[in-house]
Amino acid sequence: MAGVPEKVLATMQEVGEDLYRLGLVSSHGGNLSIRDGAGMWITGTGTMLGRLRERHIAFVRADGTHTGPPPSSDTVLHSTIYAMTGAGAAAHAHPRYAVALSFETDRFVPIDFEGQHFLKAVPVIPQGPGQIAQLAAALQEAVVVLLRGHGAYARGATLWEALHWLTALEESAQVAWLAGRR
């Protein structure tokens, strides 16, 4: 397999930098993937999304073998998302307000107009056995889901679309928090 395609690398670098600059991931948090046929390009485990280079991105084939660095610990989840949805990309981040709200509900319903329009209701999945299947199943209907106390996963036709859903979720969570809807 040749190196990471230029467009894939540029998109992952730009989206990763946006997530980091917006405070939606810590220096080594989160992960990104882009579907490529039956395989996917995915960030390596422990990668700094704000400083991605080609050496930080793995290609994972449908059989689970990979080239490049050890892929993200969420690789199985990303594969499951692709198998269960029509997504072209998936992203994982740790939006603070959304994570804080996830402790108190099984479904976050935005109160702001954009959140109501785009996100409708965001499922909150409990951590534990079966969480991968539950997250991927929830993403068949929802564009973004929360893993209680951990973070958010978004799917999109593109990585830019997944970024949109993550940022919309955090904006809606901030509005709810500021309005006292905790």
Short mmCIF file of C-alpha atoms in Angstrom, two decimals:
data_model
loop_
_atom_site.label_atom_id
_atom_site.label_comp_id
_atom_site.label_asym_id
_atom_site.label_seq_id
_atom_site.Cartn_x
_atom_site.Cartn_y
_atom_site.Cartn_z
CA MET A 1 0.00 0.00 0.00
CA ALA A 2 1.34 3.41 -0.95
CA GLY A 3 1.29 6.32 1.47
CA VAL A 4 -1.77 8.13 2.76
CA PRO A 5 -3.59 9.85 -0.12
CA GLU A 6 -2.96 13.61 -0.09
CA LYS A 7 -6.66 14.50 0.26
CA VAL A 8 -7.15 12.06 3.16
CA LEU A 9 -4.08 13.42 4.95
CA ALA A 10 -5.06 17.07 4.42
CA THR A 11 -8.64 16.48 5.62
CA MET A 12 -7.54 14.58 8.72
CA GLN A 13 -4.95 17.25 9.53
CA GLU A 14 -7.44 20.11 9.19
CA VAL A 15 -10.26 18.40 11.11
CA GLY A 16 -7.86 17.20 13.81
CA GLU A 17 -6.45 20.69 14.23
CA ASP A 18 -9.97 22.15 14.45
CA LEU A 19 -10.98 19.65 17.15
CA TYR A 20 -7.86 20.46 19.16
CA ARG A 21 -8.11 24.26 18.77
CA LEU A 22 -11.79 24.15 19.76
CA GLY A 23 -10.91 22.23 22.94
CA LEU A 24 -12.93 19.18 21.89
CA VAL A 25 -9.95 16.84 22.39
CA SER A 26 -6.96 16.83 24.72
CA SER A 27 -3.44 16.74 23.31
CA HIS A 28 -3.64 12.97 22.71
CA GLY A 29 -7.42 12.36 22.72
CA GLY A 30 -9.97 11.44 20.09
CA ASN A 31 -9.66 9.71 16.74
CA LEU A 32 -10.65 10.12 13.10
CA SER A 33 -11.31 7.74 10.23
CA ILE A 34 -12.26 7.88 6.57
CA ARG A 35 -13.71 4.89 4.73
CA ASP A 36 -11.75 3.74 1.67
CA GLY A 37 -13.50 0.90 -0.13
CA ALA A 38 -13.70 -2.06 2.26
CA GLY A 39 -10.95 -0.55 4.45
CA MET A 40 -10.35 2.71 6.25
CA TRP A 41 -7.73 5.29 7.06
CA ILE A 42 -7.66 5.85 10.84
CA THR A 43 -5.50 7.78 13.24
CA GLY A 44 -3.02 5.78 15.27
CA THR A 45 -3.49 5.03 18.93
CA GLY A 46 -2.45 7.94 21.16
CA THR A 47 -2.05 10.30 18.21
CA MET A 48 -2.07 14.08 18.65
CA LEU A 49 -4.95 15.17 16.40
CA GLY A 50 -3.75 18.76 16.43
CA ARG A 51 -0.38 17.75 14.93
CA LEU A 52 -1.15 14.90 12.53
CA ARG A 53 1.48 13.72 10.08
CA GLU A 54 1.37 10.89 7.56
CA ARG A 55 3.24 8.62 10.00
CA HIS A 56 0.29 8.90 12.44
CA ILE A 57 -2.32 7.39 10.10
CA ALA A 58 -2.90 3.67 9.56
CA PHE A 59 -4.76 1.84 6.83
CA VAL A 60 -6.94 -0.96 8.20
CA ARG A 61 -8.18 -3.58 5.78
CA ALA A 62 -11.54 -5.36 6.06
CA ASP A 63 -9.83 -8.40 7.62
CA GLY A 64 -8.40 -6.22 10.43
CA THR A 65 -4.78 -6.23 9.26
CA HIS A 66 -3.15 -2.85 8.95
CA THR A 67 -0.20 -0.91 7.61
CA GLY A 68 1.28 2.07 9.40
CA PRO A 69 1.20 2.75 13.12
CA PRO A 70 -0.93 0.74 15.56
CA PRO A 71 -4.46 1.96 14.76
CA SER A 72 -6.75 3.64 17.28
CA SER A 73 -8.17 1.60 20.13
CA ASP A 74 -11.58 2.51 18.63
CA THR A 75 -10.81 0.75 15.33
CA VAL A 76 -13.40 -2.00 15.92
CA LEU A 77 -16.04 0.65 16.66
CA HIS A 78 -15.20 2.58 13.48
CA SER A 79 -15.40 -0.67 11.46
CA THR A 80 -18.75 -1.46 13.04
CA ILE A 81 -20.06 2.04 12.29
CA TYR A 82 -19.12 1.57 8.63
CA ALA A 83 -20.71 -1.88 8.53
CA MET A 84 -23.99 -0.64 10.06
CA THR A 85 -24.35 2.79 8.44
CA GLY A 86 -23.67 4.40 5.09
CA ALA A 87 -21.06 6.67 6.67
CA GLY A 88 -18.00 7.76 4.75
CA ALA A 89 -16.22 9.02 7.87
CA ALA A 90 -16.35 8.88 11.67
CA ALA A 91 -14.89 11.05 14.42
CA HIS A 92 -14.53 10.77 18.19
CA ALA A 93 -14.01 13.72 20.53
CA HIS A 94 -14.44 14.64 24.20
CA PRO A 95 -16.71 17.72 24.26
CA ARG A 96 -16.74 18.84 27.90
CA TYR A 97 -20.27 20.20 28.27
CA ALA A 98 -21.82 17.28 26.41
CA VAL A 99 -19.87 14.78 28.53
CA ALA A 100 -20.96 16.59 31.71
CA LEU A 101 -24.61 16.40 30.65
CA SER A 102 -24.28 12.71 29.76
CA PHE A 103 -24.12 11.68 33.43
CA GLU A 104 -27.74 12.67 34.10
CA THR A 105 -29.68 11.41 31.09
CA ASP A 106 -30.14 8.60 28.59
CA ARG A 107 -30.97 11.07 25.83
CA PHE A 108 -29.82 14.65 25.41
CA VAL A 109 -32.49 16.81 23.75
CA PRO A 110 -31.10 20.19 22.66
CA ILE A 111 -33.08 23.31 23.57
CA ASP A 112 -31.50 25.57 20.94
CA PHE A 113 -32.81 25.88 17.39
CA GLU A 114 -29.77 24.46 15.58
CA GLY A 115 -29.57 21.49 17.93
CA GLN A 116 -33.27 20.76 17.58
CA HIS A 117 -33.07 21.08 13.80
CA PHE A 118 -29.92 19.04 13.13
CA LEU A 119 -29.44 16.76 16.13
CA LYS A 120 -33.00 16.26 17.38
CA ALA A 121 -32.20 13.87 20.28
CA VAL A 122 -28.75 12.50 21.06
CA PRO A 123 -28.68 8.98 22.53
CA VAL A 124 -26.45 8.44 25.59
CA ILE A 125 -24.98 4.94 25.70
CA PRO A 126 -23.72 3.48 29.00
CA GLN A 127 -20.13 2.26 29.16
CA GLY A 128 -19.70 -1.49 29.44
CA PRO A 129 -20.10 -4.75 27.56
CA GLY A 130 -21.90 -4.26 24.29
CA GLN A 131 -21.13 -0.54 24.03
CA ILE A 132 -19.59 -0.90 20.55
CA ALA A 133 -22.73 -2.51 19.10
CA GLN A 134 -24.97 -0.02 20.95
CA LEU A 135 -23.01 3.01 19.73
CA ALA A 136 -22.97 1.82 16.12
CA ALA A 137 -26.66 0.89 16.23
CA ALA A 138 -27.55 4.32 17.62
CA LEU A 139 -25.57 5.92 14.79
CA GLN A 140 -27.85 4.24 12.26
CA GLU A 141 -30.46 6.87 13.15
CA ALA A 142 -28.56 9.64 14.96
CA VAL A 143 -25.65 11.61 13.47
CA VAL A 144 -23.91 11.85 16.84
CA VAL A 145 -24.09 9.82 20.08
CA LEU A 146 -22.58 10.15 23.53
CA LEU A 147 -20.80 7.47 25.51
CA ARG A 148 -21.70 8.34 29.10
CA GLY A 149 -18.86 10.05 30.92
CA HIS A 150 -16.43 9.67 28.03
CA GLY A 151 -17.14 11.44 24.76
CA ALA A 152 -19.05 11.71 21.51
CA TYR A 153 -18.95 9.76 18.26
CA ALA A 154 -20.20 11.25 15.01
CA ARG A 155 -20.63 9.85 11.53
CA GLY A 156 -20.92 11.67 8.26
CA ALA A 157 -20.62 11.38 4.53
CA THR A 158 -17.33 13.23 5.04
CA LEU A 159 -15.09 13.98 7.99
CA TRP A 160 -16.16 17.63 7.70
CA GLU A 161 -19.77 16.57 8.25
CA ALA A 162 -18.80 14.52 11.33
CA LEU A 163 -16.96 17.60 12.64
CA HIS A 164 -20.12 19.65 12.12
CA TRP A 165 -22.16 17.25 14.28
CA LEU A 166 -19.55 17.23 17.06
CA THR A 167 -19.37 21.03 17.18
CA ALA A 168 -23.16 21.37 16.98
CA LEU A 169 -23.49 18.93 19.89
CA GLU A 170 -21.05 20.87 22.06
CA GLU A 171 -22.72 24.19 21.22
CA SER A 172 -26.13 22.77 22.14
CA ALA A 173 -24.73 21.29 25.35
CA GLN A 174 -23.21 24.66 26.31
CA VAL A 175 -26.51 26.43 25.67
CA ALA A 176 -28.37 23.86 27.80
CA TRP A 177 -25.78 24.17 30.58
CA LEU A 178 -25.95 28.00 30.55
CA ALA A 179 -29.75 27.83 30.63
CA GLY A 180 -29.55 25.67 33.74
CA ARG A 181 -30.80 22.48 32.06
CA ARG A 182 -28.41 20.17 33.84
#
